[in-house]
Amino acid sequence: CKANGLWRDDSANPQFTRTAELDMSTVVPSLAGPKRPQDRIALSDMREAWQRDITETFGKTLVAMADDSADDPTGMTEPVLTTVVTEDVGFEGVPVVNEGRKFDLKHGAVVIAAITSCTNTSNPDVLVAAGLVAQKAIERELNVKPWVKTSLAPGSRVVTDYLAKSGLDQSLDQLGFQTVGYGCTTCIGNSGPLPGPIAEAIEKNDLVVSSVLSGNRNFEGRVNPHVKANYLASPPLVVAYAIAGTTDIDLMNDPIGHDANDEPVYLKDIWPTTAEVREAADACVNAEQFAARYEDVESGDASWQAVKSTEGDLFDWDADSTYIQHPPFFEDMTLDVQPIQPITGAKCLAKFADSVTTDHISPAGAIKPTQPAGQYLRSRGVEQSDFNSFGARRGNHEVMMRGTFDNIRVRNQLASETEGGFTTYQGESAEGVNTGQVTTIFDAAGAYRATGTPTIVLTGKDYGMGSSRDWAAKGTYLLGVRTVIAESYERIHRSNLVGMGVLPLQYKDGQTAESLGLDGTETFDIAVDDNVQPRQDIEVLAVKPDGQRIEFTTTCRIDTPVEVDYYRNGGILHTVLRSIAKP
């Protein structure tokens, strides 16, 4: 640090190009949700945010319930509104019986509370704090609600070691936060199914229930197919919401529960002080734990050592594997680069609104048996209990391309009455798909490919935001999409599209599909050629079924000369292979 001029002491006189100020009084406990990790909510605003989202985000009709105790018999004062509930499911909720326990399930019920690996392994303080919250809750005779599925999935066995040394593991275990494994779980969709009666109540009554997790991703359809509202929180807040059992609560002011004497218990009563957390962490965490756990990490356990492998310079592809298949990226590839040709006669495969994430494009979570990917696995003899997740099967392009644009929450405006990976096929009848038929995006893409029809995607702002996922671009390419036209892109996904030979175009400022009158039923001609340059203007002609012509200019979002080379080669994979293969 001294050699680089980064050392700071009282005698230093550093010169900074920019100074950032932080008022520590503005740093408050927060969550993020219900759909995006960047949507921060102060804990004190959580109930208000939930009641706003239940209507504005999830489309439920609200009815204000007045506090009867505040009624004025003279009629001179307005009633005090204390509770806001939805019209379709009343304040009492839906009666459910699960494992012999009866309860009412309501909108906002926390059905998953998960302390997960990504954001806690390197911070023992938050794990210890979660344990202390659990310990103090048990002392006040509090417990988690019966509809909450709890789990603890550290990223390291060291977490187990120091929690056991502190004794806090017993408190977490007692509240249901037993260790279920090590590694990615809830925020990659690996929490497993909800109990049958709870899942059935959610489906039949269209309940908007919640998850609270200490991971770093909460995009639509990622955590669990039955959970629409997902909130990121610190591990101690995960424990707190498991006890409260709902996100429709102000934990700063409302009781989190009641003790055996029916006395209210507040979050402040079970929240540890900084000194308590520091004392407990200092007593249970040490460097030797990390050294002991990782000194033989490469040898693995008996299960890992029992995995059979083959020898040789080349990978031995197993045609029967449902996890790893030989990808088709280099099929029909020649060593000579072919000139870039205009894209003509293209049809729109999907038309989206704003904020389509890479999770919408290429989901990472659970695979449903009714999805094309699930049907493929069943055809290969895989039982539903062994489907695993898209994230686990990313080595099999047959699964991943079937999952592209097949997030259960994605909304394609070409099939507006559906939710999930559906579209209206607009090409010539082929591959068992008829013109005008609403079908899966995967089946429609196959029919377009069979008739030699290129496809495009129309979309809005921030296309490809969220997790940086290569399969969001790979799957798009394998489906036969040649071009995406968006209002704006997330920078990494834009780069990945170019890297797979997919042309990203951007509407000019002030223009959108709607302002241009594009509804996705048009046939598109795109005037790209072998002289393409970074960020040049590219003309697009869209012809509606009635012959109306819409001509507009887009910006080519191939941003650099090297990306031009990637696109000319058909993608970065082809560029690299040709550079290796040619003498």
XYZ file of C-alpha atoms in Angstrom:
583
model
C 0.000 0.000 0.000
C 2.850 2.411 0.796
C 4.597 1.681 -2.512
C 1.378 2.467 -4.373
C 0.598 5.613 -2.418
C -2.444 4.022 -0.780
C -1.208 4.082 2.819
C -3.188 6.485 4.999
C -1.996 8.030 8.250
C -2.086 11.445 9.869
C 1.123 12.545 8.144
C -0.146 11.678 4.667
C -1.445 14.328 2.345
C -3.190 12.319 -0.360
C -4.677 14.032 -3.394
C -7.989 12.562 -4.575
C -9.767 13.193 -7.872
C -13.111 12.647 -6.172
C -14.274 12.541 -2.593
C -17.304 10.529 -1.518
C -19.152 11.328 1.689
C -21.372 8.982 3.688
C -23.642 10.096 6.488
C -23.635 7.067 8.783
C -27.009 8.083 10.215
C -28.546 7.197 6.852
C -27.302 3.593 7.008
C -30.292 1.575 8.190
C -31.397 -2.072 8.065
C -32.745 -2.801 4.592
C -34.117 -5.470 2.290
C -34.388 -5.629 -1.494
C -37.294 -6.816 -3.586
C -39.756 -8.057 -4.538
C -38.236 -8.861 -7.960
C -34.876 -7.131 -8.335
C -31.790 -6.942 -6.093
C -31.332 -3.222 -6.779
C -34.768 -2.276 -5.403
C -33.760 -1.378 -1.856
C -36.383 -1.059 0.889
C -35.601 0.302 4.353
C -36.845 -2.092 7.019
C -38.993 0.709 8.433
C -40.713 1.053 5.038
C -41.209 -2.641 4.403
C -44.896 -2.909 5.240
C -45.760 0.169 3.221
C -43.719 -1.158 0.284
C -45.446 -4.531 0.504
C -48.918 -3.023 0.507
C -47.981 -0.902 -2.498
C -46.494 -3.850 -4.393
C -49.442 -6.135 -3.749
C -51.522 -3.802 -5.914
C -49.097 -2.093 -8.284
C -46.784 -5.059 -8.920
C -49.029 -8.059 -8.357
C -52.391 -6.627 -9.385
C -54.485 -7.394 -6.328
C -57.445 -5.208 -5.381
C -57.154 -3.645 -1.932
C -59.863 -2.998 0.610
C -59.134 -0.756 3.594
C -60.168 -2.197 6.956
C -61.032 0.365 9.623
C -60.029 0.005 13.261
C -63.394 -0.442 15.044
C -61.942 0.841 18.300
C -61.324 4.184 16.623
C -64.943 4.698 15.592
C -66.465 7.940 16.839
C -70.188 7.511 17.623
C -70.707 11.150 16.776
C -69.442 10.519 13.254
C -67.248 13.572 13.487
C -63.901 11.826 12.891
C -62.579 9.639 10.084
C -61.893 5.957 10.865
C -58.258 5.046 11.402
C -57.053 2.618 8.715
C -54.952 -0.088 10.350
C -55.002 -2.978 7.905
C -55.118 -3.255 4.151
C -56.170 -6.604 2.705
C -57.056 -7.880 -0.723
C -60.583 -8.245 -1.917
C -60.156 -11.756 -3.321
C -58.633 -13.261 -0.166
C -59.945 -11.762 3.028
C -58.106 -10.784 6.153
C -58.483 -14.272 7.638
C -56.731 -15.917 4.698
C -57.111 -19.419 3.281
C -57.410 -22.322 5.757
C -54.632 -24.906 5.329
C -53.769 -28.122 7.175
C -50.176 -29.299 6.847
C -48.643 -32.097 8.906
C -51.524 -31.885 11.342
C -51.175 -28.144 11.933
C -53.996 -25.777 10.980
C -53.397 -22.188 9.942
C -54.620 -19.469 7.592
C -52.378 -18.635 4.643
C -52.539 -15.033 3.447
C -50.980 -12.780 0.862
C -47.523 -11.846 2.088
C -47.001 -15.059 4.049
C -43.297 -15.924 4.231
C -43.221 -19.509 2.957
C -39.428 -19.683 2.474
C -36.846 -18.268 4.887
C -33.354 -19.230 3.824
C -29.884 -18.349 5.048
C -27.893 -19.051 1.898
C -24.259 -19.285 0.960
C -23.261 -16.488 -1.408
C -23.403 -13.535 0.930
C -22.589 -15.020 4.299
C -19.567 -17.328 4.132
C -17.016 -14.525 4.314
C -18.830 -12.618 7.054
C -19.025 -14.574 10.322
C -20.606 -11.587 12.080
C -23.919 -11.952 10.220
C -24.060 -15.718 10.826
C -23.329 -15.221 14.498
C -25.945 -12.448 14.604
C -28.508 -14.834 13.095
C -27.650 -17.379 15.759
C -28.029 -14.791 18.503
C -31.448 -13.717 17.164
C -32.494 -17.386 17.224
C -31.135 -17.818 20.741
C -32.909 -14.747 22.091
C -36.153 -15.720 20.313
C -36.113 -19.141 21.961
C -35.503 -17.512 25.349
C -38.723 -15.536 24.766
C -40.475 -18.764 23.662
C -40.934 -17.637 20.071
C -40.932 -20.004 17.107
C -41.191 -19.809 13.331
C -44.646 -19.950 11.800
C -45.854 -23.382 10.617
C -46.032 -22.345 6.945
C -42.372 -21.257 6.738
C -39.849 -23.557 5.057
C -36.493 -22.825 6.697
C -32.954 -23.755 5.724
C -29.307 -22.934 6.338
C -26.868 -23.527 3.466
C -23.410 -22.148 4.223
C -20.815 -21.906 1.504
C -18.200 -23.469 3.749
C -17.978 -26.124 6.431
C -16.082 -23.564 8.503
C -19.453 -21.937 9.204
C -20.614 -25.196 10.754
C -17.435 -25.313 12.837
C -17.715 -21.870 14.373
C -21.477 -22.060 14.908
C -20.973 -25.373 16.701
C -18.157 -23.904 18.792
C -20.400 -21.020 19.822
C -23.366 -23.292 20.550
C -25.559 -21.096 18.359
C -26.140 -23.979 15.953
C -28.488 -25.498 18.531
C -30.689 -22.405 18.551
C -30.767 -22.241 14.754
C -31.558 -25.956 14.580
C -34.399 -25.561 17.058
C -36.013 -22.892 14.859
C -35.674 -25.098 11.789
C -32.522 -23.592 10.313
C -30.704 -26.902 10.077
C -27.843 -27.165 7.622
C -29.175 -28.645 4.377
C -25.914 -28.583 2.434
C -23.057 -26.372 1.327
C -23.298 -24.186 -1.739
C -25.975 -22.561 -3.878
C -29.518 -23.335 -2.811
C -32.414 -20.908 -2.583
C -31.374 -18.068 -4.868
C -30.577 -20.554 -7.647
C -33.922 -22.339 -7.150
C -32.709 -25.278 -5.062
C -34.949 -24.944 -2.005
C -37.057 -27.815 -3.244
C -40.858 -27.876 -3.455
C -43.194 -26.354 -0.908
C -45.345 -28.784 1.097
C -48.259 -30.015 -1.008
C -51.133 -28.398 0.952
C -49.363 -25.027 0.976
C -48.546 -25.165 -2.739
C -52.143 -26.195 -3.486
C -53.569 -23.299 -1.476
C -51.287 -20.851 -3.284
C -52.273 -22.164 -6.718
C -56.006 -22.417 -6.130
C -56.300 -18.960 -4.559
C -53.586 -17.183 -6.572
C -51.886 -16.126 -3.351
C -48.916 -13.794 -3.553
C -46.597 -15.284 -0.952
C -43.045 -14.284 -0.084
C -39.572 -15.623 0.437
C -36.874 -13.923 2.499
C -33.333 -15.061 1.768
C -29.802 -13.915 2.419
C -28.684 -14.567 -1.156
C -27.998 -12.047 -3.884
C -30.591 -12.807 -6.569
C -34.385 -12.576 -6.386
C -35.505 -12.363 -10.014
C -38.918 -13.624 -11.099
C -39.359 -17.378 -11.194
C -35.899 -18.014 -9.779
C -36.478 -18.879 -6.123
C -39.600 -21.049 -6.370
C -42.384 -21.292 -8.970
C -45.046 -20.705 -6.295
C -43.390 -17.626 -4.780
C -43.881 -14.331 -6.599
C -42.422 -11.898 -4.025
C -38.806 -12.470 -3.052
C -36.789 -10.301 -0.673
C -33.064 -10.246 -0.017
C -32.126 -9.674 3.619
C -29.317 -10.242 6.103
C -29.249 -13.642 7.886
C -30.576 -12.223 11.199
C -33.464 -10.577 9.350
C -34.192 -13.912 7.650
C -34.636 -15.449 11.105
C -36.804 -12.511 12.185
C -39.143 -12.808 9.198
C -39.412 -16.569 9.716
C -40.707 -15.819 13.215
C -43.032 -13.059 12.011
C -44.249 -15.263 9.154
C -45.257 -12.369 6.900
C -43.866 -9.418 4.980
C -47.073 -7.491 5.730
C -45.604 -6.225 9.010
C -43.661 -3.246 10.340
C -40.914 -4.951 12.324
C -39.694 -1.622 13.668
C -42.968 -1.016 15.510
C -45.181 -4.119 15.414
C -44.633 -7.144 17.690
C -42.748 -9.957 15.994
C -44.692 -12.365 18.205
C -45.976 -13.030 21.704
C -44.376 -14.994 24.525
C -45.991 -17.674 26.703
C -47.660 -14.990 28.791
C -49.089 -13.390 25.643
C -46.792 -10.423 26.133
C -45.697 -8.753 22.889
C -42.101 -9.316 21.798
C -40.507 -6.795 19.462
C -37.581 -7.138 17.087
C -35.524 -4.827 19.303
C -36.030 -7.327 22.170
C -34.247 -10.150 20.329
C -31.791 -8.135 18.190
C -28.184 -8.493 19.441
C -25.976 -5.518 20.097
C -22.793 -4.981 18.115
C -20.802 -5.813 21.253
C -22.637 -9.131 21.671
C -21.973 -10.097 18.069
C -18.302 -9.138 18.310
C -17.805 -11.013 21.566
C -19.407 -14.187 20.229
C -17.523 -14.034 16.909
C -14.177 -13.447 18.623
C -14.783 -16.471 20.815
C -15.748 -18.928 18.066
C -13.950 -17.915 14.853
C -10.238 -18.480 14.303
C -7.802 -18.950 11.432
C -7.084 -22.577 12.350
C -10.625 -23.560 11.371
C -10.078 -22.352 7.818
C -6.654 -23.972 7.541
C -7.946 -27.329 8.765
C -10.943 -27.377 6.430
C -9.055 -26.370 3.305
C -5.736 -28.168 3.643
C -7.063 -31.215 1.742
C -9.948 -29.596 -0.119
C -8.771 -30.900 -3.506
C -8.901 -34.544 -2.433
C -12.636 -34.478 -1.795
C -14.714 -36.930 0.185
C -15.397 -40.584 -0.569
C -18.251 -39.762 -2.950
C -16.071 -37.422 -4.975
C -13.212 -39.900 -5.097
C -15.591 -42.618 -6.311
C -16.537 -40.665 -9.450
C -15.266 -42.584 -12.482
C -13.301 -40.749 -15.128
C -11.520 -41.620 -18.339
C -8.040 -40.743 -19.465
C -6.931 -39.127 -22.696
C -6.367 -35.757 -24.307
C -9.967 -35.425 -25.515
C -13.172 -35.556 -23.514
C -15.070 -38.828 -23.919
C -18.602 -37.631 -24.749
C -21.348 -39.904 -23.427
C -24.330 -39.848 -25.780
C -26.590 -41.166 -22.974
C -25.719 -38.414 -20.507
C -28.485 -35.960 -19.638
C -26.003 -33.620 -17.962
C -23.238 -33.171 -20.528
C -23.696 -33.338 -24.281
C -21.457 -32.467 -27.214
C -22.567 -28.912 -28.074
C -23.416 -28.066 -31.692
C -21.663 -24.689 -31.863
C -19.167 -25.808 -34.520
C -21.449 -27.868 -36.716
C -21.124 -26.977 -40.434
C -18.344 -24.508 -39.614
C -15.720 -23.873 -42.288
C -12.235 -22.446 -41.836
C -13.015 -19.682 -44.302
C -15.067 -16.739 -43.073
C -18.143 -16.034 -45.151
C -19.153 -12.406 -45.888
C -21.828 -10.883 -43.670
C -25.166 -10.945 -45.491
C -28.302 -8.854 -44.913
C -30.989 -10.471 -42.774
C -34.167 -10.813 -44.838
C -37.616 -12.218 -44.239
C -37.142 -12.418 -40.456
C -40.061 -13.085 -38.132
C -40.424 -11.968 -34.530
C -40.021 -14.865 -32.090
C -40.760 -12.804 -28.995
C -41.672 -9.240 -28.050
C -40.978 -8.126 -24.490
C -41.399 -5.023 -22.342
C -38.703 -3.440 -20.146
C -36.333 -5.048 -17.642
C -36.111 -8.517 -19.169
C -33.398 -10.204 -17.109
C -31.037 -12.999 -18.015
C -33.192 -15.115 -15.687
C -36.171 -14.428 -17.943
C -34.070 -15.373 -20.969
C -32.324 -18.392 -19.454
C -33.771 -19.520 -16.108
C -31.474 -21.136 -13.577
C -34.041 -22.647 -11.232
C -36.295 -25.664 -11.128
C -37.416 -27.512 -14.266
C -41.151 -28.188 -14.483
C -42.340 -31.428 -16.101
C -44.692 -29.497 -18.392
C -41.865 -27.376 -19.814
C -40.068 -28.461 -22.992
C -36.932 -29.131 -20.931
C -38.896 -31.304 -18.508
C -40.536 -33.193 -21.357
C -37.096 -33.819 -22.877
C -35.746 -35.203 -19.594
C -38.758 -37.453 -19.141
C -38.284 -38.749 -22.673
C -34.745 -39.711 -21.622
C -36.018 -41.676 -18.638
C -35.285 -39.054 -15.975
C -37.784 -38.990 -13.112
C -39.107 -35.604 -12.025
C -37.443 -36.009 -8.636
C -34.105 -36.136 -10.491
C -34.697 -33.172 -12.811
C -32.383 -30.970 -10.739
C -32.208 -27.393 -12.087
C -31.281 -25.544 -15.253
C -28.185 -24.325 -13.444
C -27.064 -27.900 -12.806
C -27.727 -29.011 -16.389
C -25.961 -26.169 -18.182
C -23.618 -28.728 -19.756
C -26.505 -30.080 -21.852
C -27.515 -27.754 -24.675
C -30.653 -29.803 -25.321
C -31.948 -28.807 -21.885
C -30.691 -25.244 -22.008
C -32.031 -24.316 -25.433
C -35.431 -25.704 -24.429
C -35.270 -23.497 -21.360
C -34.418 -20.330 -23.291
C -37.188 -17.725 -22.874
C -39.049 -20.314 -20.781
C -38.994 -18.651 -17.386
C -42.399 -19.266 -15.797
C -42.880 -15.516 -15.296
C -41.717 -14.218 -18.683
C -44.443 -12.428 -20.650
C -44.249 -12.513 -24.425
C -46.544 -9.915 -25.969
C -46.961 -12.165 -29.028
C -48.961 -14.504 -26.780
C -50.443 -11.950 -24.412
C -52.895 -14.327 -22.756
C -50.088 -16.577 -21.536
C -47.314 -16.452 -18.968
C -44.140 -18.432 -19.581
C -42.313 -19.461 -22.735
C -45.069 -19.193 -25.338
C -45.420 -17.345 -28.624
C -47.658 -17.126 -31.667
C -46.028 -18.852 -34.638
C -46.153 -16.691 -37.773
C -44.247 -18.761 -40.309
C -45.166 -21.503 -42.736
C -46.546 -24.625 -41.096
C -43.693 -26.988 -40.243
C -42.464 -29.386 -37.564
C -46.034 -29.966 -36.379
C -46.618 -26.244 -35.776
C -49.295 -24.413 -37.747
C -49.410 -20.781 -38.815
C -51.097 -18.650 -36.150
C -50.764 -21.343 -33.491
C -49.849 -20.406 -29.904
C -47.055 -22.778 -28.987
C -43.859 -22.929 -26.981
C -41.039 -20.650 -28.046
C -38.830 -23.727 -28.430
C -41.254 -25.439 -30.837
C -41.836 -22.228 -32.793
C -38.081 -21.691 -33.110
C -37.705 -25.224 -34.455
C -40.399 -24.599 -37.078
C -38.739 -21.338 -38.135
C -35.395 -23.103 -38.489
C -37.005 -25.907 -40.510
C -38.337 -23.380 -43.025
C -35.091 -21.393 -43.133
C -36.704 -18.352 -41.530
C -34.458 -16.121 -39.392
C -35.959 -14.735 -36.200
C -35.568 -11.594 -34.133
C -36.515 -10.394 -30.652
C -38.084 -6.989 -29.934
C -37.703 -5.644 -26.430
C -37.561 -2.558 -24.230
C -35.112 -1.005 -21.796
C -32.334 -2.769 -19.839
C -32.498 -5.978 -21.849
C -30.330 -8.673 -20.270
C -30.019 -7.069 -16.834
C -29.229 -9.217 -13.815
C -26.914 -12.196 -13.547
C -24.175 -12.424 -16.132
C -25.199 -15.693 -17.770
C -23.572 -16.986 -20.927
C -26.503 -19.292 -21.670
C -28.793 -16.291 -22.130
C -26.778 -15.582 -25.294
C -25.978 -19.206 -26.194
C -29.615 -20.265 -25.980
C -30.701 -17.272 -28.044
C -28.193 -18.271 -30.734
C -29.209 -21.945 -30.713
C -32.878 -21.034 -31.153
C -31.946 -19.284 -34.391
C -32.387 -15.671 -33.260
C -30.276 -13.470 -35.533
C -31.024 -10.028 -34.102
C -32.282 -8.368 -30.947
C -33.691 -4.829 -31.220
C -33.865 -3.136 -27.810
C -34.244 0.308 -26.311
C -31.133 -0.343 -24.194
C -28.928 -3.234 -23.060
C -27.144 -4.411 -19.975
C -23.522 -4.138 -21.042
C -22.371 -7.732 -20.428
C -25.354 -9.342 -22.134
C -24.912 -7.054 -25.151
C -21.298 -8.204 -25.375
C -22.333 -11.848 -24.977
C -24.827 -11.550 -27.829
C -22.072 -10.308 -30.141
C -19.863 -13.110 -28.844
C -22.444 -15.625 -30.047
C -22.911 -13.967 -33.455
C -26.268 -12.374 -32.594
C -26.631 -8.786 -33.842
C -27.733 -6.298 -31.138
C -29.496 -3.245 -32.518
C -30.815 -0.292 -30.552
C -33.697 2.052 -31.300
C -32.775 5.686 -31.685
C -33.455 7.927 -28.675
C -37.145 8.534 -28.240
C -38.147 5.593 -30.402
C -39.695 2.350 -29.181
C -41.521 -0.539 -30.777
C -44.761 1.131 -29.704
C -43.887 4.571 -31.078
C -42.954 2.983 -34.404
C -46.152 0.941 -34.483
C -44.399 -2.439 -34.271
C -46.472 -5.225 -32.747
C -44.290 -8.208 -33.711
C -46.462 -9.456 -36.574
C -44.202 -7.833 -39.187
C -41.627 -9.349 -41.505
C -38.226 -7.710 -41.067
C -35.361 -6.928 -43.435
C -32.161 -5.685 -41.770
C -29.582 -3.980 -43.965
C -26.409 -5.264 -42.300
C -23.524 -6.217 -44.608
C -19.831 -7.087 -44.651
C -18.844 -3.441 -44.213
C -20.467 -3.165 -40.799
C -18.739 -0.716 -38.435
C -19.031 -0.163 -34.684
C -22.155 1.794 -33.703
C -23.078 2.636 -37.274
C -26.645 3.295 -38.399
C -28.438 0.245 -39.753
C -31.729 0.523 -41.598
C -34.605 -1.797 -40.782
C -37.703 -2.394 -42.905
C -40.747 -3.915 -41.212
C -43.698 -4.952 -43.379
C -47.016 -5.670 -41.714
C -49.302 -8.487 -42.937
C -51.475 -5.914 -44.748
C -48.451 -4.573 -46.639
C -47.879 -1.430 -44.555
C -44.184 -0.550 -44.509
C -42.377 0.823 -41.473
C -38.814 1.985 -42.073
C -36.601 3.055 -39.185
C -32.933 3.520 -38.345
C -31.193 1.673 -35.513
C -27.768 1.934 -33.926
C -25.579 -1.113 -34.370
C -24.470 -2.109 -30.859
C -21.368 -3.863 -32.078
C -19.302 -1.376 -30.124
C -15.643 -2.100 -30.967
C -13.523 -3.237 -33.947
C -12.721 -6.555 -32.280
C -16.450 -7.193 -31.848
C -16.866 -6.620 -35.578
C -14.364 -9.437 -36.063
C -16.295 -11.680 -33.664
C -19.565 -10.993 -35.478
C -18.007 -11.575 -38.896
C -16.721 -14.954 -37.702
C -20.106 -15.925 -36.295
C -19.048 -15.397 -32.692
C -16.047 -15.508 -30.416
C -15.942 -19.316 -30.334
C -15.557 -19.501 -34.087
C -13.008 -16.684 -34.036
C -10.818 -18.505 -31.534
C -11.132 -21.891 -33.248
C -10.212 -20.455 -36.635
C -7.201 -18.691 -35.147
C -6.030 -21.990 -33.657
C -6.780 -24.114 -36.710
C -5.209 -21.895 -39.323
C -1.405 -22.151 -39.686
